[in-house]
CSV table of C-alpha atoms and ligand atoms in Angstrom, one decimal:
chain,number,residue,atom,x,y,z
A,1,MET,CA,30.0,-14.7,-4.8
A,2,THR,CA,28.5,-18.3,-5.8
A,3,PRO,CA,29.7,-19.1,-9.4
A,4,LEU,CA,27.0,-19.5,-12.0
A,5,SER,CA,25.7,-22.9,-12.7
A,6,PRO,CA,25.9,-24.1,-16.5
A,7,ASP,CA,22.2,-23.9,-16.4
A,8,GLU,CA,22.1,-20.1,-15.2
A,9,ARG,CA,24.8,-19.4,-18.0
A,10,GLN,CA,22.3,-20.5,-20.6
A,11,TRP,CA,19.6,-18.8,-18.9
A,12,TYR,CA,21.1,-15.4,-18.8
A,13,SER,CA,23.0,-15.9,-22.1
A,14,ARG,CA,21.3,-12.8,-23.9
A,15,GLN,CA,21.8,-10.5,-20.9
A,16,MET,CA,25.4,-11.8,-20.5
A,17,ALA,CA,26.1,-11.0,-24.0
A,18,LEU,CA,25.8,-7.5,-23.1
A,19,PRO,CA,29.4,-5.9,-22.7
A,20,GLU,CA,28.6,-4.3,-19.5
A,21,ILE,CA,27.2,-7.4,-17.9
A,22,GLY,CA,29.2,-10.6,-18.9
A,23,GLU,CA,30.0,-13.3,-16.7
A,24,ALA,CA,31.3,-11.0,-13.6
A,25,GLY,CA,28.2,-8.9,-14.0
A,26,GLN,CA,25.7,-11.5,-13.9
A,27,ALA,CA,27.5,-12.9,-10.8
A,28,ARG,CA,27.0,-9.5,-9.1
A,29,ILE,CA,23.3,-9.8,-10.1
A,30,LYS,CA,23.1,-13.2,-8.4
A,31,ALA,CA,24.8,-12.1,-5.4
A,32,ALA,CA,22.4,-9.0,-5.0
A,33,ARG,CA,19.6,-8.8,-2.3
A,34,VAL,CA,17.0,-6.3,-3.5
A,35,LEU,CA,13.7,-5.4,-1.4
A,36,VAL,CA,10.9,-4.1,-3.4
A,37,ILE,CA,8.3,-2.3,-1.3
A,38,GLY,CA,4.8,-2.7,-2.9
A,39,ALA,CA,3.5,-5.4,-5.3
A,40,GLY,CA,1.4,-3.2,-7.2
A,41,GLY,CA,1.6,-1.1,-10.3
A,42,LEU,CA,5.5,-0.1,-10.1
A,43,GLY,CA,6.1,-3.4,-8.3
A,44,SER,CA,4.7,-5.5,-11.0
A,45,PRO,CA,7.3,-4.9,-13.8
A,46,LEU,CA,10.2,-4.2,-11.3
A,47,LEU,CA,9.9,-7.5,-9.4
A,48,MET,CA,9.3,-9.4,-12.8
A,49,TYR,CA,12.3,-7.9,-14.7
A,50,LEU,CA,14.4,-8.4,-11.3
A,51,ALA,CA,13.4,-11.9,-11.2
A,52,GLY,CA,14.0,-12.5,-14.9
A,53,ALA,CA,17.3,-10.7,-14.6
A,54,GLY,CA,18.5,-13.3,-11.9
A,55,VAL,CA,18.7,-11.0,-8.9
A,56,GLY,CA,19.6,-13.9,-6.3
A,57,THR,CA,17.4,-12.9,-3.5
A,58,ILE,CA,14.2,-10.7,-4.0
A,59,GLY,CA,12.1,-9.3,-1.1
A,60,ILE,CA,8.6,-8.6,-1.4
A,61,ALA,CA,6.7,-6.3,1.2
A,62,ASP,CA,3.0,-5.7,1.0
A,63,PHE,CA,-0.2,-5.7,2.9
A,64,ASP,CA,-3.1,-5.7,0.5
A,65,CYS,CA,-5.0,-8.2,-1.2
A,66,VAL,CA,-5.5,-8.6,-5.2
A,67,GLU,CA,-8.7,-7.1,-6.3
A,68,THR,CA,-10.2,-6.5,-9.7
A,69,SER,CA,-9.5,-2.7,-9.8
A,70,ASN,CA,-5.8,-3.6,-9.6
A,71,LEU,CA,-5.6,-6.0,-12.5
A,72,HIS,CA,-5.3,-3.3,-15.5
A,73,ARG,CA,-1.9,-2.3,-14.1
A,74,GLN,CA,-0.7,-4.7,-11.5
A,75,ILE,CA,0.4,-7.4,-14.1
A,76,LEU,CA,2.0,-9.7,-11.3
A,77,HIS,CA,-1.5,-10.7,-10.6
A,78,GLY,CA,-4.5,-12.1,-12.5
A,79,VAL,CA,-8.2,-13.3,-11.9
A,80,ASP,CA,-7.0,-16.5,-10.4
A,81,ARG,CA,-5.4,-14.4,-7.6
A,82,LEU,CA,-8.2,-12.4,-6.4
A,83,ASP,CA,-8.5,-11.8,-2.6
A,84,MET,CA,-4.9,-13.3,-2.3
A,85,LEU,CA,-2.2,-11.4,-0.5
A,86,LYS,CA,-0.3,-9.5,-3.2
A,87,THR,CA,2.8,-11.1,-1.6
A,88,GLU,CA,1.7,-14.5,-2.2
A,89,SER,CA,0.6,-13.9,-5.6
A,90,ALA,CA,3.9,-12.0,-6.4
A,91,ALA,CA,6.0,-14.8,-5.1
A,92,ARG,CA,3.9,-17.3,-7.2
A,93,THR,CA,4.5,-15.2,-10.4
A,94,LEU,CA,8.2,-14.9,-9.7
A,95,ALA,CA,8.8,-18.6,-9.1
A,96,GLY,CA,7.2,-19.1,-12.3
A,97,LEU,CA,9.4,-16.8,-14.1
A,98,ASN,CA,12.6,-18.0,-12.7
A,99,PRO,CA,13.5,-20.8,-10.5
A,100,HIS,CA,17.1,-19.6,-9.8
A,101,VAL,CA,15.9,-16.7,-7.6
A,102,THR,CA,15.0,-16.8,-4.0
A,103,VAL,CA,11.9,-14.9,-2.9
A,104,ARG,CA,11.2,-13.6,0.6
A,105,ARG,CA,7.7,-12.4,1.6
A,106,HIS,CA,7.4,-9.6,4.1
A,107,ASP,CA,3.4,-9.5,4.7
A,108,GLY,CA,2.1,-6.7,6.4
A,109,PRO,CA,2.6,-2.8,6.2
A,110,VAL,CA,5.9,-1.1,6.3
A,111,ASN,CA,6.1,1.8,8.7
A,112,ALA,CA,7.9,3.6,11.0
A,113,ASP,CA,7.7,0.7,13.5
A,114,THR,CA,8.6,-2.2,11.0
A,115,ALA,CA,10.8,-0.6,8.4
A,116,ASP,CA,14.4,-1.1,10.0
A,117,ARG,CA,13.5,-4.7,10.6
A,118,VAL,CA,12.1,-5.3,6.8
A,119,VAL,CA,15.0,-3.6,4.9
A,120,ALA,CA,17.7,-5.3,7.1
A,121,GLY,CA,20.2,-7.6,5.1
A,122,TYR,CA,19.1,-6.1,1.7
A,123,THR,CA,21.8,-4.4,-0.4
A,124,ILE,CA,19.4,-2.4,-2.5
A,125,VAL,CA,15.8,-1.2,-1.7
A,126,ALA,CA,13.4,-0.1,-4.6
A,127,ASP,CA,10.3,1.7,-3.2
A,128,GLY,CA,7.1,1.4,-5.3
A,129,SER,CA,4.5,2.0,-2.5
A,130,ASP,CA,1.7,4.5,-2.9
A,131,ASN,CA,1.6,6.6,0.4
A,132,PHE,CA,3.9,9.1,2.1
A,133,PRO,CA,4.1,7.5,5.4
A,134,THR,CA,5.6,4.3,4.1
A,135,ARG,CA,8.1,6.1,1.6
A,136,ASP,CA,9.2,8.2,4.6
A,137,ALA,CA,9.6,5.3,7.0
A,138,VAL,CA,11.3,3.1,4.0
A,139,HIS,CA,13.8,6.1,3.3
A,140,ALA,CA,14.8,6.8,6.9
A,141,ALA,CA,15.5,3.2,7.5
A,142,CYS,CA,17.7,3.0,4.4
A,143,LEU,CA,19.6,6.0,5.4
A,144,ARG,CA,20.2,4.5,8.9
A,145,ALA,CA,21.2,1.2,7.3
A,146,ARG,CA,23.2,2.7,4.5
A,147,ILE,CA,21.2,1.1,1.8
A,148,PRO,CA,20.6,2.7,-1.7
A,149,LEU,CA,17.0,3.5,-2.3
A,150,VAL,CA,15.7,3.4,-5.7
A,151,SER,CA,12.3,5.4,-5.4
A,152,ALA,CA,9.6,5.7,-8.0
A,153,GLY,CA,6.3,7.3,-7.9
A,154,ALA,CA,3.2,7.5,-10.2
A,155,GLN,CA,0.1,9.2,-10.5
A,156,MET,CA,-2.4,9.1,-13.2
A,157,THR,CA,-0.3,9.3,-16.3
A,158,SER,CA,3.2,10.5,-15.1
A,159,GLY,CA,5.6,10.0,-12.5
A,160,THR,CA,9.1,10.4,-11.0
A,161,LEU,CA,12.1,8.2,-10.5
A,162,THR,CA,15.4,8.9,-8.4
A,163,THR,CA,17.9,7.2,-6.0
A,164,HIS,CA,18.7,8.4,-2.5
A,165,LYS,CA,22.2,7.8,-1.1
A,166,ALA,CA,22.0,10.5,1.5
A,167,TYR,CA,24.2,8.4,4.0
A,168,GLU,CA,27.2,9.4,1.7
A,169,GLY,CA,26.5,13.0,2.8
A,170,PRO,CA,26.2,16.2,0.4
A,171,PRO,CA,25.5,16.6,-2.3
A,172,HIS,CA,23.6,13.4,-2.2
A,173,PRO,CA,19.8,14.6,-1.4
A,174,CYS,CA,17.4,12.4,0.8
A,175,PHE,CA,13.8,11.9,0.4
A,176,ARG,CA,13.0,14.8,2.9
A,177,CYS,CA,15.2,17.3,0.6
A,178,LEU,CA,12.6,16.2,-2.1
A,179,TYR,CA,9.4,16.2,0.1
A,180,PRO,CA,10.3,18.6,3.2
A,181,GLU,CA,6.6,18.4,4.4
A,182,ALA,CA,4.4,15.4,4.9
A,183,PRO,CA,1.1,16.1,3.0
A,184,ALA,CA,-1.7,16.5,5.5
A,185,ALA,CA,-3.7,13.5,5.8
A,186,GLY,CA,-6.6,13.5,3.3
A,187,LEU,CA,-4.9,15.7,0.9
A,188,ALA,CA,-2.7,13.4,-0.9
A,189,PRO,CA,-5.2,11.3,-2.9
A,190,SER,CA,-4.5,7.5,-3.0
A,191,CYS,CA,-4.8,5.6,-6.1
A,192,ALA,CA,-8.2,4.8,-4.9
A,193,GLU,CA,-9.8,8.0,-6.0
A,194,ILE,CA,-7.7,8.8,-9.0
A,195,GLY,CA,-7.1,7.3,-12.5
A,196,VAL,CA,-4.1,5.7,-13.4
A,197,LEU,CA,-2.6,4.5,-16.6
A,198,GLY,CA,-1.4,1.1,-16.7
A,199,PRO,CA,1.6,1.3,-19.0
A,200,ALA,CA,2.6,4.8,-17.6
A,201,VAL,CA,3.0,3.1,-14.2
A,202,GLY,CA,4.6,0.2,-15.8
A,203,ALA,CA,7.3,2.2,-17.7
A,204,LEU,CA,8.3,3.7,-14.5
A,205,GLY,CA,8.5,0.3,-12.8
A,206,ALA,CA,10.6,-0.9,-15.7
A,207,LEU,CA,12.9,2.2,-15.4
A,208,GLN,CA,13.0,1.6,-11.7
A,209,ALA,CA,14.3,-2.0,-12.5
A,210,THR,CA,17.0,-0.7,-14.9
A,211,GLU,CA,18.2,1.7,-12.2
A,212,VAL,CA,18.5,-1.3,-9.8
A,213,LEU,CA,20.4,-3.2,-12.2
A,214,ARG,CA,22.6,0.0,-12.7
A,215,GLU,CA,23.2,0.2,-9.0
A,216,ILE,CA,24.3,-3.5,-8.8
A,217,LEU,CA,26.4,-3.3,-11.8
A,218,GLY,CA,27.9,0.3,-11.0
A,219,ILE,CA,27.2,1.5,-14.4
A,220,GLY,CA,27.2,5.3,-14.8
A,221,PRO,CA,26.7,7.5,-12.2
A,222,GLY,CA,23.2,6.5,-10.9
A,223,LEU,CA,20.3,8.8,-10.2
A,224,SER,CA,21.4,10.2,-6.9
A,225,GLY,CA,20.9,14.0,-7.2
A,226,THR,CA,18.9,13.6,-10.3
A,227,LEU,CA,15.0,13.5,-10.6
A,228,MET,CA,13.7,11.7,-13.7
A,229,MET,CA,10.1,13.0,-14.7
A,230,TYR,CA,8.1,11.1,-17.2
A,231,ASP,CA,5.0,11.7,-18.7
A,232,ALA,CA,2.9,9.3,-20.7
A,233,TRP,CA,0.6,11.4,-22.7
A,234,SER,CA,3.6,13.4,-24.0
A,235,CYS,CA,6.1,10.5,-23.9
A,236,ASP,CA,8.5,13.0,-22.4
A,237,LEU,CA,11.2,11.9,-20.1
A,238,GLN,CA,13.3,14.7,-18.4
A,239,ALA,CA,16.3,14.9,-15.9
A,240,VAL,CA,16.0,17.5,-13.4
A,241,ALA,CA,18.9,18.4,-10.8
A,242,LEU,CA,17.8,17.3,-7.5
A,243,PRO,CA,19.6,19.4,-4.9
A,244,CYS,CA,20.5,18.5,-1.3
A,245,ARG,CA,18.2,20.9,0.8
A,246,THR,CA,20.1,23.2,3.3
A,247,GLY,CA,19.1,22.4,6.6
A,248,CYS,CA,17.2,19.3,5.7
A,249,PRO,CA,16.5,17.7,9.3
A,250,ALA,CA,16.4,14.4,7.8
A,251,CYS,CA,19.9,14.1,6.2
A,252,GLY,CA,21.5,17.3,7.5
A,253,GLY,CA,22.4,15.8,10.9
A,254,ILE,CA,24.1,12.5,9.6
A,255,PRO,CA,27.6,12.7,11.1
A,256,GLN,CA,30.0,12.7,8.5
A,257,PRO,CA,33.6,11.4,8.5
A,258,PRO,CA,36.1,14.4,8.8
A,259,VAL,CA,37.1,15.8,5.4
A,260,THR,CA,40.8,16.4,5.3
A,261,GLY,CA,42.6,18.6,2.8
A,262,GLY,CA,42.4,22.4,2.7
A,263,ASN,CA,42.9,24.3,6.1
A,264,ARG,CA,40.8,22.5,8.5
A,265,PRO,CA,38.7,19.3,8.9
A,266,THR,CA,35.0,19.3,8.5
A,267,SER,CA,33.2,17.3,10.8
A,268,SER,CA,29.9,18.4,10.5
A,269,VAL,CA,27.4,19.1,7.7
A,270,ALA,CA,25.3,21.1,9.6
A,271,ASP,CA,26.6,24.3,8.2
A,272,SER,CA,27.6,23.2,4.7
A,273,THR,CA,25.7,24.5,2.0
A,274,CYS,CA,24.6,21.8,-0.5
A,275,VAL,CA,25.2,22.5,-4.2
A,276,PRO,CA,22.9,20.7,-6.7
A,277,SER,CA,24.3,17.8,-8.6
A,278,THR,CA,23.7,16.8,-11.9
B,1,MET,CA,-29.6,-14.6,1.6
B,2,ASP,CA,-32.4,-13.9,4.2
B,3,ARG,CA,-31.7,-10.8,6.6
B,4,PRO,CA,-31.5,-11.9,10.2
B,5,ALA,CA,-34.8,-11.2,12.1
B,6,PRO,CA,-35.0,-8.3,14.2
B,7,THR,CA,-34.1,-9.0,17.9
B,8,PRO,CA,-36.6,-7.6,20.4
B,9,ASP,CA,-33.9,-5.9,22.4
B,10,GLY,CA,-31.1,-5.2,20.1
B,11,PRO,CA,-27.7,-6.8,20.2
B,12,PRO,CA,-26.2,-7.1,23.8
B,13,GLY,CA,-24.1,-4.4,25.2
B,14,SER,CA,-23.5,-0.9,23.8
B,15,ILE,CA,-21.7,-0.1,20.7
B,16,ALA,CA,-18.8,1.0,22.9
B,17,ASP,CA,-18.9,-2.6,24.7
B,18,VAL,CA,-18.7,-4.3,21.0
B,19,ALA,CA,-15.9,-2.0,20.0
B,20,ALA,CA,-13.9,-2.7,23.1
B,21,GLY,CA,-14.5,-6.4,22.4
B,22,LEU,CA,-13.3,-6.0,18.8
B,23,GLU,CA,-10.1,-4.3,19.9
B,24,ARG,CA,-9.4,-7.2,22.3
B,25,GLU,CA,-10.2,-9.9,20.0
B,26,PHE,CA,-7.7,-8.6,17.4
B,27,ALA,CA,-4.9,-7.6,20.0
B,28,GLU,CA,-5.1,-11.1,21.1
B,29,LEU,CA,-4.3,-12.3,17.7
B,30,GLY,CA,-0.7,-11.3,18.0
B,31,ASP,CA,0.9,-11.0,14.6
B,32,TRP,CA,-0.3,-9.3,11.4
B,33,ASP,CA,-0.6,-12.4,9.4
B,34,ALA,CA,-3.1,-13.8,12.2
B,35,ARG,CA,-5.2,-10.5,12.4
B,36,ILE,CA,-5.5,-10.2,8.4
B,37,ALA,CA,-6.4,-13.9,8.3
B,38,ARG,CA,-9.3,-13.0,10.9
B,39,VAL,CA,-10.4,-10.3,8.5
B,40,LEU,CA,-10.5,-12.4,5.4
B,41,ALA,CA,-12.5,-15.1,7.5
B,42,LEU,CA,-14.9,-12.3,8.7
B,43,GLY,CA,-15.3,-11.5,4.9
B,44,ARG,CA,-16.1,-15.0,4.1
B,45,ALA,CA,-18.8,-15.3,6.8
B,46,LEU,CA,-20.6,-12.2,6.0
B,47,PRO,CA,-23.8,-12.9,4.1
B,48,ALA,CA,-24.1,-11.8,0.6
B,49,LEU,CA,-26.1,-8.8,-0.2
B,50,ASP,CA,-29.2,-9.5,-2.3
B,51,PRO,CA,-28.0,-8.8,-5.7
B,52,ALA,CA,-31.1,-6.6,-6.1
B,53,PHE,CA,-29.5,-4.0,-3.8
B,54,ARG,CA,-26.2,-4.0,-5.6
B,55,THR,CA,-27.3,-0.9,-7.4
B,56,GLU,CA,-25.6,2.5,-8.1
B,57,ASP,CA,-28.0,3.9,-5.5
B,58,HIS,CA,-26.6,1.6,-2.8
B,59,LYS,CA,-22.9,2.2,-3.9
B,60,VAL,CA,-20.6,3.9,-1.5
B,61,LYS,CA,-18.6,5.6,-4.0
B,62,GLY,CA,-14.7,6.8,-3.6
B,63,CYS,CA,-13.7,3.3,-2.2
B,64,GLN,CA,-11.0,1.2,-3.8
B,65,SER,CA,-13.3,-1.7,-4.2
B,66,GLN,CA,-16.9,-1.7,-5.0
B,67,VAL,CA,-18.9,-1.2,-1.7
B,68,TRP,CA,-22.7,-1.5,-1.5
B,69,LEU,CA,-24.6,-0.5,1.6
B,70,ARG,CA,-28.4,-0.9,2.4
B,71,VAL,CA,-29.8,0.9,5.2
B,72,ASP,CA,-33.3,0.1,6.6
B,73,HIS,CA,-35.2,1.9,9.5
B,74,ASP,CA,-37.3,-0.8,11.2
B,75,PRO,CA,-40.4,1.1,12.5
B,76,ARG,CA,-41.1,-1.6,15.2
B,77,SER,CA,-37.7,-1.4,17.0
B,78,GLY,CA,-36.9,2.1,15.8
B,79,ARG,CA,-33.4,0.8,15.1
B,80,LEU,CA,-31.4,0.6,11.6
B,81,ARG,CA,-30.7,-2.6,9.9
B,82,LEU,CA,-27.6,-2.5,7.8
B,83,ALA,CA,-26.4,-5.0,5.1
B,84,ALA,CA,-23.3,-4.5,3.2
B,85,ASP,CA,-21.1,-6.1,0.4
B,86,SER,CA,-18.1,-5.8,-1.7
B,87,ASP,CA,-16.4,-7.3,-4.5
B,88,ALA,CA,-13.2,-7.7,-2.5
B,89,LEU,CA,-13.2,-10.2,0.3
B,90,LEU,CA,-10.8,-7.8,2.6
B,91,MET,CA,-13.4,-5.0,2.5
B,92,ARG,CA,-16.0,-7.6,3.2
B,93,GLY,CA,-14.4,-8.4,6.3
B,94,LEU,CA,-14.0,-4.8,7.4
B,95,LEU,CA,-17.9,-4.3,6.4
B,96,ALA,CA,-18.6,-7.2,8.7
B,97,VAL,CA,-16.6,-5.2,11.5
B,98,VAL,CA,-18.7,-2.1,10.7
B,99,LEU,CA,-21.9,-4.4,10.8
B,100,ARG,CA,-21.1,-5.7,14.1
B,101,LEU,CA,-20.7,-2.2,15.7
B,102,TYR,CA,-23.8,-0.4,14.1
B,103,ASP,CA,-26.4,-3.1,13.0
B,104,ASP,CA,-29.5,-3.0,14.9
B,105,ARG,CA,-28.8,-0.1,16.8
B,106,GLY,CA,-30.9,3.1,17.4
B,107,PRO,CA,-30.1,6.4,15.5
B,108,GLY,CA,-29.3,8.1,18.4
B,109,GLU,CA,-26.8,5.4,19.8
B,110,ILE,CA,-25.1,5.2,16.3
B,111,LEU,CA,-24.6,9.0,15.9
B,112,ALA,CA,-23.3,9.3,19.8
B,113,HIS,CA,-20.5,6.7,19.0
B,114,PRO,CA,-17.3,8.0,17.4
B,115,ALA,CA,-16.0,5.6,14.7
B,116,ASP,CA,-12.3,5.8,15.8
B,117,VAL,CA,-12.4,2.4,16.8
B,118,LEU,CA,-12.2,1.4,12.8
B,119,ASP,CA,-9.2,3.6,12.6
B,120,ARG,CA,-7.3,2.0,15.1
B,121,LEU,CA,-8.2,-1.5,13.7
B,122,ALA,CA,-7.5,-0.3,10.2
B,123,VAL,CA,-4.7,2.0,10.6
B,124,SER,CA,-3.2,1.2,14.0
B,125,GLN,CA,-3.4,-2.3,13.8
B,126,SER,CA,-2.4,-1.9,10.0
B,127,LEU,CA,-5.1,-4.2,9.0
B,128,ALA,CA,-5.9,-2.1,5.9
B,129,PRO,CA,-4.4,1.4,6.3
B,130,ASN,CA,-5.4,2.3,2.7
B,131,ARG,CA,-9.0,1.3,3.2
B,132,ALA,CA,-9.5,3.8,6.0
B,133,ASN,CA,-11.0,6.4,3.5
B,134,GLY,CA,-13.3,4.0,2.3
B,135,LEU,CA,-14.5,3.0,5.8
B,136,HIS,CA,-15.1,6.6,6.6
B,137,LEU,CA,-17.3,7.1,3.5
B,138,VAL,CA,-19.4,3.8,4.8
B,139,ILE,CA,-19.8,5.3,8.2
B,140,LYS,CA,-20.8,8.7,6.6
B,141,ARG,CA,-23.5,6.9,4.9
B,142,ILE,CA,-24.7,5.1,8.1
B,143,HIS,CA,-24.5,8.4,10.1
B,144,ALA,CA,-26.5,10.3,7.4
B,145,ALA,CA,-29.1,7.6,7.4
B,146,ALA,CA,-29.4,7.7,11.4
B,147,LEU,CA,-29.9,11.5,10.9
B,148,ASP,CA,-32.7,11.0,8.7
B,149,ALA,CA,-34.3,8.2,10.5
B,150,PRO,CA,-37.0,9.0,13.3
B,151,GLY,CA,-35.0,9.4,16.5
B,152,GLY,CA,-32.1,10.8,14.7
B,153,HIS,CA,-33.0,14.6,15.1
B,154,LEU,CA,-34.0,15.8,11.7
B,155,SER,CA,-37.1,13.8,10.3
B,156,ALA,CA,-39.9,12.7,12.3
B,157,GLU,CA,-41.5,10.6,9.6
B,158,GLY,CA,-42.3,6.8,10.1
B,159,GLY,CA,-41.6,4.2,7.6
B,160,THR,CA,-38.7,2.9,6.1
B,161,TYR,CA,-35.7,4.9,5.3
B,162,ASP,CA,-32.7,4.1,2.7
B,163,ALA,CA,-29.7,6.0,2.9
B,164,ALA,CA,-28.9,5.2,-0.6
B,165,GLN,CA,-32.0,6.7,-1.9
B,166,PRO,CA,-31.1,10.3,-3.5
B,167,ARG,CA,-32.9,13.1,-1.9
C,301,LIG,ZN1,17.6,15.8,3.1
């Protein structure tokens, strides 16, 4: 781990003053490599807080360009960035926030063909994308590469947040335990057609950034197995147990190391019944 | 900006020829960065729509960006003339592709051509997967105008038709 420079110690002094962080925690944050999928409504506060916190390497994946209908919620971007690739605009904003972080751009869509290549080398992935195929592909790639995935989704004035580490086996649920069926094309409205409240998405993005920092620092049990549900109009945040789904084809087939103890080693999870973790 | 003068014989080749050419053109560009750069360049080159036609009537609703489409039936050639614009450069580039396919074509030819090339470019080539919906709405408007135009099959009236006019 690269030690902190005197400049960095000064830069992060208010953050390092937190007992859970300190110099050791700050060094861990600096050593972390976090990939953010989507430089939009969730990705904006997420990327800005991660850069501010001093995450050493930050990846940004997006395929779209900035347009005026983004600006009420995508605070990474501004009127001087219209029609610019969001990755480029985001990289500029982050560079302006904190020169100590390295930003890597991944221009283009993340899908089943590209996800493995994009997530490779990152220690944590945070998904703030707005469509099912991307989320599914990112999750599958993280599962294969054994990378924790902090996943948030927002619609209109509410949203959800959880962490997936299904590579650790049950009771850690995967994305497909939560969404067994892909929505039929055309059924799932994208942000293009439905309303969305900027600060509601922003709150979820900020919560997501906090979860990424908790994962880096190992603070608390994390959100694997817990689905947080936020509603802006009622200012309500609820934790719901997210069970591993028995027979889930996405994570049920992951070979687990034999569990010793008891009478027999268990080498397969195919017949195990997942219990909800809290 | 002035609209291009109608050509006596319409654009060379069929819509399918143009579609195949577009697919070749984008496939040859190799990586995503080059392809998206081409779309943005097409967007920059697209003539702006006369602001007089940037009206609610001409707006294609449901798109992420603002999109305006003007469709005129040219009674002399019997073909539809299209003009389109958007406030987003990326969408302008995609509209330029739509115009290359369908501008100055007869209603029958437009209706006979499936628009799946746009899906292949936008979604399969990953140029703008989230714009596929908007493109479909644009194509729907063009098809509706083709249906209403003489030589489409519903209306036999002459004169200039405008898909954006509420009926
Ligand atoms: Zn599962």
